[in-house]
Coordinates of C-alpha atoms in Angstrom, one line a residue:
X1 CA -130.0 -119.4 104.8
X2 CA -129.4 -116.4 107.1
X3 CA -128.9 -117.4 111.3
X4 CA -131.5 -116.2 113.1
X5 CA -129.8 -113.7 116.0
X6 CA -129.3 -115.7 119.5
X7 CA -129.9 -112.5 121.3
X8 CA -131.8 -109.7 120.9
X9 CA -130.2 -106.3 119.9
X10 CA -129.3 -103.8 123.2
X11 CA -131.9 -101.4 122.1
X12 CA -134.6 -104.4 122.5
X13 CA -133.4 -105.3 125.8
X14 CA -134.6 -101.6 127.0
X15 CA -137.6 -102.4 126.2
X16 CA -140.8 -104.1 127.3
X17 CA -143.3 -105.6 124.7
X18 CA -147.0 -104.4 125.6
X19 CA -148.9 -107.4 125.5
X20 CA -145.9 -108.7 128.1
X21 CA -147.6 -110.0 131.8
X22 CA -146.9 -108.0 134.3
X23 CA -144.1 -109.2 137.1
X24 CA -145.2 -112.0 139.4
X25 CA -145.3 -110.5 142.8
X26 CA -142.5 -112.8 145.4
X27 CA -142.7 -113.4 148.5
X28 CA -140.1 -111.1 149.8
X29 CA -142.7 -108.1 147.9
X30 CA -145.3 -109.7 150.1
X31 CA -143.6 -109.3 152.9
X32 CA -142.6 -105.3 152.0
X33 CA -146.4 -104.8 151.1
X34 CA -147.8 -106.3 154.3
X35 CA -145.3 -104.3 156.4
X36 CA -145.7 -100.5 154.4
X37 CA -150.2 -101.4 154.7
X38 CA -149.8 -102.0 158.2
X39 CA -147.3 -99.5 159.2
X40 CA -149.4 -96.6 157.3
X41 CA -152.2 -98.6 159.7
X42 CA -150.3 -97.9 163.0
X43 CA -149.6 -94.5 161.9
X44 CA -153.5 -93.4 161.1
X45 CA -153.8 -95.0 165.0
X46 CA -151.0 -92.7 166.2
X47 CA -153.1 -89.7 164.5
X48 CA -155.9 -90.7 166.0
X49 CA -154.4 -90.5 169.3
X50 CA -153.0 -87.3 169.1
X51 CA -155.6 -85.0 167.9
X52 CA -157.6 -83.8 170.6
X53 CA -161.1 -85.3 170.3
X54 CA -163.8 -82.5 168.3
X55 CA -160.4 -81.1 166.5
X56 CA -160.9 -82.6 163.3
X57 CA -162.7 -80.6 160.7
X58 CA -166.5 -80.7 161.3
X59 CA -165.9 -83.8 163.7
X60 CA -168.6 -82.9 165.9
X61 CA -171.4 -82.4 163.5
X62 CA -170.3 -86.0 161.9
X63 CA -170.2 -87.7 165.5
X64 CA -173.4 -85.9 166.5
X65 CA -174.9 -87.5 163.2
X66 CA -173.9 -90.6 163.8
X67 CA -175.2 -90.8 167.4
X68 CA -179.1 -89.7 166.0
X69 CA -178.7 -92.3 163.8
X70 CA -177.4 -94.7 166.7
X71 CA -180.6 -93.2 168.8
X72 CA -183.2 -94.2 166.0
X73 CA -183.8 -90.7 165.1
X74 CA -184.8 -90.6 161.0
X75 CA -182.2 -88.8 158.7
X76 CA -183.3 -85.7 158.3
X77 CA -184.0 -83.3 155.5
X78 CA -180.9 -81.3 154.8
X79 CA -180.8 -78.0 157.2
X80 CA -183.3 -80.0 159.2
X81 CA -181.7 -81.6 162.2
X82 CA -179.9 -79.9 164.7
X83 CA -177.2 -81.1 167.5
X84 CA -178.3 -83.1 170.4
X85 CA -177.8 -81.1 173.9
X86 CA -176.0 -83.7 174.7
X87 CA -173.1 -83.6 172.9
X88 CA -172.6 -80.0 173.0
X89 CA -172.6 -80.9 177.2
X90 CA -170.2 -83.4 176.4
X91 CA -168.0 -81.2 174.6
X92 CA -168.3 -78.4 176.8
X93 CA -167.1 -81.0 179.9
X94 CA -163.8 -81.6 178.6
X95 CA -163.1 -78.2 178.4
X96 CA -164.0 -77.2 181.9
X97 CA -164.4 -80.3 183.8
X98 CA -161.3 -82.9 185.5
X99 CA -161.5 -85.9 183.1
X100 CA -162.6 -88.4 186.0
X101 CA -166.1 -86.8 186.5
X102 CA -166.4 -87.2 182.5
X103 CA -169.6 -88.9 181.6
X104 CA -170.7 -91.4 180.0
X105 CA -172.7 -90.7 177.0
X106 CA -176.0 -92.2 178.6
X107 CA -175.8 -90.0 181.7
X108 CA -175.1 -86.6 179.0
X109 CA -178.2 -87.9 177.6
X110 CA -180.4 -87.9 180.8
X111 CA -179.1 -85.0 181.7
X112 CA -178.9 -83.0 178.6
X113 CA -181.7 -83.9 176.5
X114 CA -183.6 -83.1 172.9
X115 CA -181.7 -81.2 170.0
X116 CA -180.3 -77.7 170.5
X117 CA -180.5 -74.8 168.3
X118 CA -177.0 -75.7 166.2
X119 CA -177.3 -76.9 163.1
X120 CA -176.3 -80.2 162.0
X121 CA -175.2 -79.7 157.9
X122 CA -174.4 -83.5 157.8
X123 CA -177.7 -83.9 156.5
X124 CA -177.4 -82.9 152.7
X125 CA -175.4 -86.5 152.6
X126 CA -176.1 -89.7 152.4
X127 CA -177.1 -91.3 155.6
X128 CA -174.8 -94.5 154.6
X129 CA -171.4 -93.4 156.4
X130 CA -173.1 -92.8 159.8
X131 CA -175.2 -96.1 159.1
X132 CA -172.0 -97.7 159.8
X133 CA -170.8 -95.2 162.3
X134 CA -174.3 -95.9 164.7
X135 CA -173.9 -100.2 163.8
X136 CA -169.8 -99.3 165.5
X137 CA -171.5 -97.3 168.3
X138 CA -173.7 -100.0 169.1
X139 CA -170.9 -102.6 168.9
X140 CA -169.3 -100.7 171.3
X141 CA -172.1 -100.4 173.8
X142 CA -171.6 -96.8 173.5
X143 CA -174.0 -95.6 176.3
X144 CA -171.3 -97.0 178.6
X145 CA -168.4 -95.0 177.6
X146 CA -167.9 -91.6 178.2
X147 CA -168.2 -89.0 174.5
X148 CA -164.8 -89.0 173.9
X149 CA -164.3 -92.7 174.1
X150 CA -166.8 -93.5 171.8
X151 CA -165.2 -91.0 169.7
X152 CA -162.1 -92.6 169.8
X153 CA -164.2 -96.0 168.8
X154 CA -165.4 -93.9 165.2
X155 CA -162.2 -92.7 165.0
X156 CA -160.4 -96.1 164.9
X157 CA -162.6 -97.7 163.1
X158 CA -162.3 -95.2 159.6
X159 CA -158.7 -95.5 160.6
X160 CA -159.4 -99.1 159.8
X161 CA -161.2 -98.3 156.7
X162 CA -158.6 -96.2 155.8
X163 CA -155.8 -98.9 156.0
X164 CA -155.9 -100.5 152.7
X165 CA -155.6 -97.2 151.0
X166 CA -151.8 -98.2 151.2
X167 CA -152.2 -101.5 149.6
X168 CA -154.4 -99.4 147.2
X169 CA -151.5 -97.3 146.2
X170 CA -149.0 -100.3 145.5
X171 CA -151.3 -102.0 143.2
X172 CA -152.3 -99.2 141.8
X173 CA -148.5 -97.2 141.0
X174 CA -147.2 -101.0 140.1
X175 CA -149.9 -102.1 137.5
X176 CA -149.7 -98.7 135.9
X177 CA -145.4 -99.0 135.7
X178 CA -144.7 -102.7 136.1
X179 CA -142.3 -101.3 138.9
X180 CA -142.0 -103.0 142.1
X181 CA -139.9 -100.8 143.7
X182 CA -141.8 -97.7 142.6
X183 CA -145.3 -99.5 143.8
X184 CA -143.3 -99.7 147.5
X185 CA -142.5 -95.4 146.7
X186 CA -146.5 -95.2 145.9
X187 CA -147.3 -96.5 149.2
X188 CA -144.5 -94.8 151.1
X189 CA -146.1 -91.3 149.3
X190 CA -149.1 -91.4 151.5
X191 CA -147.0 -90.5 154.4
X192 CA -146.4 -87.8 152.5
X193 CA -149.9 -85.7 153.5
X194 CA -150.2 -85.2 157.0
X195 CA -153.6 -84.1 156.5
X196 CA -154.6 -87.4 154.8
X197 CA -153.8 -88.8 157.9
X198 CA -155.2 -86.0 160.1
X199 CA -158.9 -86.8 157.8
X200 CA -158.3 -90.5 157.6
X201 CA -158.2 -91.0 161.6
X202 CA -160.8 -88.6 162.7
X203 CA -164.8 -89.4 162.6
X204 CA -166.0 -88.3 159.1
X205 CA -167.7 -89.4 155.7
X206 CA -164.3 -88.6 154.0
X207 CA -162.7 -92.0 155.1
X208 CA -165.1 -94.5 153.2
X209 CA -165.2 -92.3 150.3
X210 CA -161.6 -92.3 150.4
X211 CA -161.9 -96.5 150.8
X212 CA -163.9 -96.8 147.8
X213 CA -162.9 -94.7 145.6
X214 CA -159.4 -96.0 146.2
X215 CA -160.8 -99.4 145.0
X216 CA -162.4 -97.3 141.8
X217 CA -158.8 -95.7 140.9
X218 CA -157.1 -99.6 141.3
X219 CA -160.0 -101.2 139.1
X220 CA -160.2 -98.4 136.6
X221 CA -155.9 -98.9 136.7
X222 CA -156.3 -102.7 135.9
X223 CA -158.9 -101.8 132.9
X224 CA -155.9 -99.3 131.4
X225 CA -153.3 -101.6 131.8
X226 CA -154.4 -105.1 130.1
X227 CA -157.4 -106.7 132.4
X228 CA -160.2 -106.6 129.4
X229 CA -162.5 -109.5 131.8
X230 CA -166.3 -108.1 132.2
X231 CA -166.0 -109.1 135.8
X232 CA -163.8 -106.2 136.3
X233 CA -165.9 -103.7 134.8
X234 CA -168.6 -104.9 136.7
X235 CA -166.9 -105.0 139.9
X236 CA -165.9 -101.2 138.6
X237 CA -169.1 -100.3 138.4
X238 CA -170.4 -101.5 141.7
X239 CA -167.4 -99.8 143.4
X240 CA -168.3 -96.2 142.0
X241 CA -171.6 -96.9 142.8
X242 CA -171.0 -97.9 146.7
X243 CA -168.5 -94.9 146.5
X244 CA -171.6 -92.4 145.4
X245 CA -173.8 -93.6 148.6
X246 CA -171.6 -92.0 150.9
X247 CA -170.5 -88.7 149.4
X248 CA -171.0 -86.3 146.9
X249 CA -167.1 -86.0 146.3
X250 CA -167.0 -89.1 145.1
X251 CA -169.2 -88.3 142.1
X252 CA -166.6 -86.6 139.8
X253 CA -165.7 -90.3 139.7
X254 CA -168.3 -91.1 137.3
X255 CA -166.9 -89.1 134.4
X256 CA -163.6 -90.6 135.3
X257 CA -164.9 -94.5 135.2
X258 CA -166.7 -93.7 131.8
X259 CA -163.4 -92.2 130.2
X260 CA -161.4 -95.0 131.3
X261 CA -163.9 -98.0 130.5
X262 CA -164.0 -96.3 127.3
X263 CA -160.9 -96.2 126.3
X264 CA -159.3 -98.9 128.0
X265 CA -158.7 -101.7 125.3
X266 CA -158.3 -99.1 122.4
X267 CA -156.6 -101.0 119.2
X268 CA -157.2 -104.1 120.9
X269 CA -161.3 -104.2 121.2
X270 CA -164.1 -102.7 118.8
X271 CA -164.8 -99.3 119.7
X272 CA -168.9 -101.2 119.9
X273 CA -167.6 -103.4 122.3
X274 CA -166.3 -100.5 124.7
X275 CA -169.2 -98.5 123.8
X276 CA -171.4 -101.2 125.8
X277 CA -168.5 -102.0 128.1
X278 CA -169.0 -98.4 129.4
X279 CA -172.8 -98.3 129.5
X280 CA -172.6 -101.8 131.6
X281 CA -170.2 -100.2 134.4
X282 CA -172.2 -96.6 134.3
X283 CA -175.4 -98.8 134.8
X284 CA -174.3 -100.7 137.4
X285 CA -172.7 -97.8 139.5
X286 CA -176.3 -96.2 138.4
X287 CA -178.6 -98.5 139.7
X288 CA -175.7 -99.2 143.0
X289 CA -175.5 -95.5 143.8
X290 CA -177.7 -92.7 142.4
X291 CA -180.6 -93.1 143.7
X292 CA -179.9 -90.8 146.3
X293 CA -178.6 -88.2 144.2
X294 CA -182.2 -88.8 141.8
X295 CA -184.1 -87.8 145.1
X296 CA -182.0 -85.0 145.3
X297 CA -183.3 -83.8 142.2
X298 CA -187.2 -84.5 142.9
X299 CA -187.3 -82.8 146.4
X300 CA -184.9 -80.5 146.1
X301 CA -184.4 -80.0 143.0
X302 CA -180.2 -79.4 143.1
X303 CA -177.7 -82.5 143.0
X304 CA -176.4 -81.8 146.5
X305 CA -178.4 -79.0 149.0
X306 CA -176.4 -76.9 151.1
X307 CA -177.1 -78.1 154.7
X308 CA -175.8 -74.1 155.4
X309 CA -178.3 -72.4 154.1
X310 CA -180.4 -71.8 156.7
X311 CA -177.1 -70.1 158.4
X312 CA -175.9 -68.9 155.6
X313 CA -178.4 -67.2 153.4
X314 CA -177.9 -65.3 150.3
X315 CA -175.8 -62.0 150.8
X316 CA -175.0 -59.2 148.8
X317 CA -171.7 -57.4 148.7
X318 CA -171.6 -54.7 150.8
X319 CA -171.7 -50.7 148.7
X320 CA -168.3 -49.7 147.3
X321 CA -167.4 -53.4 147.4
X322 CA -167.7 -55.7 144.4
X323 CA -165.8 -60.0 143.7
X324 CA -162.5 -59.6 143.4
X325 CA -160.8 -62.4 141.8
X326 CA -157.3 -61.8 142.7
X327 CA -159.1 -62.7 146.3
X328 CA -161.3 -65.4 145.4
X329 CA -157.8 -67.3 144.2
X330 CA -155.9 -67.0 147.0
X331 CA -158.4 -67.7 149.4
X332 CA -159.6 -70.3 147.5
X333 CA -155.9 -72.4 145.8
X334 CA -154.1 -71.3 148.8
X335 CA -156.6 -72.6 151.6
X336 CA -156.6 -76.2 149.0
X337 CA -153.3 -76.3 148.8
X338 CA -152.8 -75.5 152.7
X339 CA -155.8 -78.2 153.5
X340 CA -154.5 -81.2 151.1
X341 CA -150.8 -80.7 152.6
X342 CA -151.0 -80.8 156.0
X343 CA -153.2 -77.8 158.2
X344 CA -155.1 -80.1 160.8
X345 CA -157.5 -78.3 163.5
X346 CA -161.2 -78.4 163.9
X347 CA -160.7 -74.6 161.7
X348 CA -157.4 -76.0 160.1
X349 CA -155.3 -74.0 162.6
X350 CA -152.7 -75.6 163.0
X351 CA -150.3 -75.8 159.9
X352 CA -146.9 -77.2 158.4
X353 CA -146.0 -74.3 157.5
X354 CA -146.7 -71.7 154.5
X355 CA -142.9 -72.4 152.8
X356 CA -143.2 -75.9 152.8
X357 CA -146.8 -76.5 151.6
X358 CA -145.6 -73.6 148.7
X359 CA -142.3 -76.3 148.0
X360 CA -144.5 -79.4 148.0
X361 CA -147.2 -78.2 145.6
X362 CA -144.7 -76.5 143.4
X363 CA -142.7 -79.7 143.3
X364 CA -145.4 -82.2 143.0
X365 CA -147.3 -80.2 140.3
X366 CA -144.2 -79.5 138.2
X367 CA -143.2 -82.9 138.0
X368 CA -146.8 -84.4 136.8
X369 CA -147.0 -81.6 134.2
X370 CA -143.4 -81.7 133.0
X371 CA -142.9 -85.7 133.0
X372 CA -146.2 -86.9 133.1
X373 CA -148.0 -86.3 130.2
X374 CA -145.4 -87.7 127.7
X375 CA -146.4 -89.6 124.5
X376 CA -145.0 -92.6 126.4
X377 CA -148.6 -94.0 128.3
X378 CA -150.0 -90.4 127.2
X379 CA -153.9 -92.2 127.3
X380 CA -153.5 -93.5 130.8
X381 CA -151.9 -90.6 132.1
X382 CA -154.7 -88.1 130.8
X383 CA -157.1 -91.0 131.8
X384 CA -155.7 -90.8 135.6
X385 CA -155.5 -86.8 135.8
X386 CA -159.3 -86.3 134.6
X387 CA -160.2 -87.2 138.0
X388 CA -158.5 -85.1 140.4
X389 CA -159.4 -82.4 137.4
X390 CA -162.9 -82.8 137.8
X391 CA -162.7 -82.9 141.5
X392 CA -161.0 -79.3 141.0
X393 CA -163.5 -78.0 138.7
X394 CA -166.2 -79.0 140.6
X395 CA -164.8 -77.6 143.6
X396 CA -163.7 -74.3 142.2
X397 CA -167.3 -73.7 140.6
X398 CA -169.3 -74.4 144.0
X399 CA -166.5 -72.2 145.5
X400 CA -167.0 -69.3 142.9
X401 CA -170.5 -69.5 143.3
X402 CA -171.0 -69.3 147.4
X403 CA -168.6 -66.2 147.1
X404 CA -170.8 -64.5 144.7
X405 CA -174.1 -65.4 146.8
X406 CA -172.8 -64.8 150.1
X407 CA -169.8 -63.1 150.0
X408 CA -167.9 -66.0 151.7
X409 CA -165.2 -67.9 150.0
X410 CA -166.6 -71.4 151.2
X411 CA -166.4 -74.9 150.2
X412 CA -162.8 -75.3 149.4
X413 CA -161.3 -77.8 151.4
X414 CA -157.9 -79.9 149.9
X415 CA -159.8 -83.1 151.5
X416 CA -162.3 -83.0 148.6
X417 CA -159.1 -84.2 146.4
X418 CA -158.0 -87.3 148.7
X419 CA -161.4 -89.6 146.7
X420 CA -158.9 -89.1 144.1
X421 CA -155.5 -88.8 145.7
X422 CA -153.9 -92.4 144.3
X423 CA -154.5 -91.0 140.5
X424 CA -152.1 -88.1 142.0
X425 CA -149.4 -90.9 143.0
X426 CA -150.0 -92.6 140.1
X427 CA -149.3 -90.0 137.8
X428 CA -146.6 -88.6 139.9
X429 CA -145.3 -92.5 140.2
X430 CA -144.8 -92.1 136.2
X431 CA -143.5 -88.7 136.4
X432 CA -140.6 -89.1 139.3
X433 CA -139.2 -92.4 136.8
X434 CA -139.1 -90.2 133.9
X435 CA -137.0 -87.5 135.2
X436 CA -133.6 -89.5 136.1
X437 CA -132.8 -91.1 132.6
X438 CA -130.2 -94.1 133.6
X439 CA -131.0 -97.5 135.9
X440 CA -128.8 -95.7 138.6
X441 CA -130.4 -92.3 138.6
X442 CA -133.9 -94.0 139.2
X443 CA -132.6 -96.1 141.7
X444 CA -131.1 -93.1 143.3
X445 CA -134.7 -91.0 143.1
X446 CA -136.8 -94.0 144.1
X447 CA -134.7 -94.1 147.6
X448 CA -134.9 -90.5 148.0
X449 CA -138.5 -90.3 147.3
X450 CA -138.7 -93.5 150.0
X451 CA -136.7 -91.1 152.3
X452 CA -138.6 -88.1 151.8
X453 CA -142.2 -89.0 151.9
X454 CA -142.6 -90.3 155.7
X455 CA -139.8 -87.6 156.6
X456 CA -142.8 -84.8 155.7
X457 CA -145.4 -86.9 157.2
X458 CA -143.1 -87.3 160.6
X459 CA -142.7 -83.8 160.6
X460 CA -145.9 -82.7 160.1
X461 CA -147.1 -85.2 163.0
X462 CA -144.6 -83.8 165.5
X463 CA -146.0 -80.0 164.7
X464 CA -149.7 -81.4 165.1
X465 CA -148.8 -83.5 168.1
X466 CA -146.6 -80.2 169.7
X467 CA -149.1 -77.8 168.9
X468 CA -151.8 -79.3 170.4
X469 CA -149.7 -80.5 173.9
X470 CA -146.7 -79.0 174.1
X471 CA -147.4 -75.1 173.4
X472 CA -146.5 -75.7 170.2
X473 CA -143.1 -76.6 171.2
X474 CA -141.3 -79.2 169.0
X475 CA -139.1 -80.5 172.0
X476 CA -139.7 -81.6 175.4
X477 CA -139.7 -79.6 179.0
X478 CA -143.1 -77.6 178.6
X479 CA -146.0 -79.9 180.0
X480 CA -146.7 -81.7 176.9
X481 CA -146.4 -85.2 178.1
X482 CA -148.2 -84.5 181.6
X483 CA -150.9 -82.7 179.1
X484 CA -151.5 -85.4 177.6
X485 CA -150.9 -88.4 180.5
X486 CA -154.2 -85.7 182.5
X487 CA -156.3 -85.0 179.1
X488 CA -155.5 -87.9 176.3
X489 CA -157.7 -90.7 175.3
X490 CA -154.8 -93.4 176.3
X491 CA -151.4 -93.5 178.4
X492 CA -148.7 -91.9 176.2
X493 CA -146.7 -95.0 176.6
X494 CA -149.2 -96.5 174.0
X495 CA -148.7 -93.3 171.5
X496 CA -145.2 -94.0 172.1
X497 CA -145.3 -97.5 171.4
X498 CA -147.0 -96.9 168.4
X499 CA -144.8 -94.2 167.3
X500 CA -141.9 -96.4 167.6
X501 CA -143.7 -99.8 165.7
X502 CA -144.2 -97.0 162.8
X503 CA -140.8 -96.3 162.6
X504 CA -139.5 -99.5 162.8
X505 CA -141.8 -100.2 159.7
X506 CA -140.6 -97.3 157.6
X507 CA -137.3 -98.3 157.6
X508 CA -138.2 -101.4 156.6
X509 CA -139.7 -100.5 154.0
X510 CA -137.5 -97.8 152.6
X511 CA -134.6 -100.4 152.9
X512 CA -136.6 -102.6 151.3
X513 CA -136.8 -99.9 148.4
X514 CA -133.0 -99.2 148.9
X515 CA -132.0 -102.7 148.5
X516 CA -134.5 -103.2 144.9
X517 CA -132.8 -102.9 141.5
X518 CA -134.8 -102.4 138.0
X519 CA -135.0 -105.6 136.1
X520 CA -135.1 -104.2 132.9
X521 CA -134.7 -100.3 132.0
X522 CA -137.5 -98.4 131.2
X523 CA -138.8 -97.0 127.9
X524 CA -138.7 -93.3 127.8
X525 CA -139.6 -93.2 123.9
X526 CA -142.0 -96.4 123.5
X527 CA -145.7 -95.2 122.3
X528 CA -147.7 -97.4 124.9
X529 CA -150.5 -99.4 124.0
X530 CA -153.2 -99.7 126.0
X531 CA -151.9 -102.1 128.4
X532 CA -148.0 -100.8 127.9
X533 CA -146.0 -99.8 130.9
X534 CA -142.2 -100.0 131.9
X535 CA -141.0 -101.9 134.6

């Protein structure tokens, strides 16, 4: 009788079986999880500090929302309701008046009453996000403070929503490669968009959306790599469906959801049985979440009106002039690659720079399609990029079509893509481990990645934080910190305290990443199942 081999054969030792579990997490990964969600929660505080109050995109239309709601005022038809006098006073005051005769948003109201003639777009959403903003407001006893301290209220609280976005991104990267240390990377990669944090701090719908569709990406991850239970397509569905009651970018999430309930389990359940798997999650998210969108339909008979329209009617092109698509793309890819990177500014003013948003989007996009897409995982990688696809289609098409109705380029805004940014780190997660092919050469990338990431978001915070104190000087000696001591919501001690807790936590973390060594290789060649990753 033949011996059996006491050990398997070096080529099997590079490689994982599918149906293997996936790594316990330790308690030293706890410990590197809990520091990199709390530091990325510190830093969202430290953008919320810095930006001057109304200087995030369309931040006084959502605040003015949320105060009508906080008033009792009904939510409007879309086009319908118009700024209260009193905000417009109280954004007018910081501009013109000493910050201790400020008031408080009670005494703007008594002595700026009724709506003005501006128009509030906010309305062609759903009510839900300033539901909560109004429930925070009250909290807060908001007719005490002055405007821009109940600002500052909103704008901590998404910050708070927007935390676990990083915990988000580690469970999401490490079920999809069964790597801890590129989970850590994942996380570390939100640092990597200033402008995520710029959106994520600021008052606005985008930061629940970007909450719950983070959930959405991480259950639709667990469904891909080996979690079959109906409880998580259930819990799927209900997340999509929470995630459609707050904004319409969240709804190119539905096509994404169906695709991967679908073909999550492929060769190991009945094509019947995901057939119904799918219809249970769509139902649920269905009977959670469109019922907003169905009214939509009956009264206005579009998925999502324009809350612009009554500002921004119909226009034809003027004689001699005609569409020009050379101009429609780069208005329209270079203002969403500008907008996703880092250009912060109640009109995106202020900006990273042209060179480095053109190196970043060349860099990230040539890695996804080059390493990304490989037979290795090929179904979950397609699976992950229909998303951020759809998001893109969508956005391109309601683009195209305001150009050709009013001339204007509008609509296109690289925050649309962050409902579906951890699909982006996931696939770029895969990519970045494909590129090196030894243990060493992934170690090496992983800690460079680590490295880089924050280093992009720490630069793009000092150009935001100089630009909007300093005289857009990047070093000290021209006013900035007096600026900010006469005008800024706290004393800059705190900003600096925070700044320095953030640091203190990246490092952490990226020595943390530094110090982490691949268990087993990883499987450049193996034809995934549809659980398969590699650690």
């Amino acid at each position: 009788m033949r011996a059996e081999p006491t050990s398997r054969p070096p080529a099997a030792r590079d490689r994982v079986p599918a149906d293997e579990p996936h790594l316990a997490v330790g308690r030293r990964e706890r410990i590197a999880v809990a520091i990199v969600t709390v530091t990325f929660g510190l830093w969202l505080a430290v953008w919320a500090l810095v930006v001057p109050t109304f200087q995030a995109p369309d931040e006084t239309a959502h605040v003015d929302a949320a105060v009508h709601v906080a008033l009792g005022d009904p939510w409007s038809a879309p086009g319908d309701m118009r700024v209260l006098e009193a905000v417009l006073a109280g954004t007018r005051e910081q501009t013109s008046v000493p910050e201790e005769r400020w008031s408080t948003v009670s005494e703007l109201l008594a002595a700026a009453p009724g709506e003005s003639t501006t128009v509030n777009q906010m309305t062609q959403h759903p009510p839900t996000a300033y539901l909560a903003d109004a429930l925070v407001l009250r909290v807060v006893h908001f007719g005490d403070l002055r405007l821009d301290q109940a600002v500052l209220a909103l704008r901590l609280a998404d910050a708070l929503a927007v935390t676990p976005l990083a915990l988000l991104a580690w469970a999401t990267v490490r079920r999809v490669t069964r790597s801890p240390r590129a989970a850590l990377v994942g996380a570390l990669a939100l640092f990597a968009t200033p402008q995520l944090a710029s959106i994520g701090a600021s008052v606005t719908n985008d930061a629940p959306t970007m909450l719950l569709t983070g959930v959405v990406v991480w259950l639709a991850v667990r469904l891909l790599t080996g979690d079959h239970r109906w409880r998580t397509v259930v819990w799927l569905g209900l997340a999509l469906g929470a995630a459609c009651w707050v904004k319409g970018t969240a709804l190119p999430a539905v096509p994404f959801v169906g695709l991967a309930v679908l073909v999550a389990g492929a060769g190991v359940l009945p094509v019947s049985r995901r057939l119904l798997r799918t219809v249970v999650a769509l139902g649920v998210a269905g009977a959670v979440g469109a019922w907003w969108w169905l009214h939509n339909l009956v009264a206005h008979h579009r998925l999502q009106p324009d809350g612009y329209a009554a500002i921004r009617p119909p226009k034809a092109f003027p004689p001699g002039e005609h569409p020009s698509v050379a101009h429609f793309v780069d208005v329209s890819w270079g203002t969403l690659a500008r907008t996703f990177w880092g250009s912060p500014g109640a009109r995106a003013q202020v900006t990273i720079g042209d060179g480095l948003t053109a190196a970043l989007t060349a860099v990230a996009l040539a890695a996804i399609v080059l390493f990304a897409f490989r037979r290795t995982g090929l179904g979950t990688s397609v699976v992950l990029a229909s998303f951020p696809a759809a998001v893109l289609l969508i956005q391109t098409a309601t683009s195209a079509r305001a150009y050709l109705t009013t001339t204007e380029v509008a609509g296109t805004q690289g925050r649309y893509a962050f409902p579906a940014v951890l699909c982006l780190v996931a696939l770029s997660a895969v990519a970045w481990r494909r590129i090196p092919r030894t243990p060493c050469g992934r170690h090496r990338t992983a800690t460079v990645l680590a490295v880089v990431c924050p280093a992009v978001g720490l630069y793009g915070a000092v150009v935001v934080t100089s630009w909007f104190w300093n005289g857009a000087v990047p070093w000290p000696g021209h006013g900035g910190l007096a600026r900010y001591a006469a005008l800024g919501p706290v004393p800059p001690w705190t900003v600096a305290v925070l700044a320095v807790l953030v640091l203190v936590g990246i490092v952490a973390t990226v020595t943390r990443v530094a110090a982490m060594r691949s268990a087993v290789p990883a499987a450049p060649d193996r034809d995934l199942r549809a659980d398969g990753a590699t650690r």
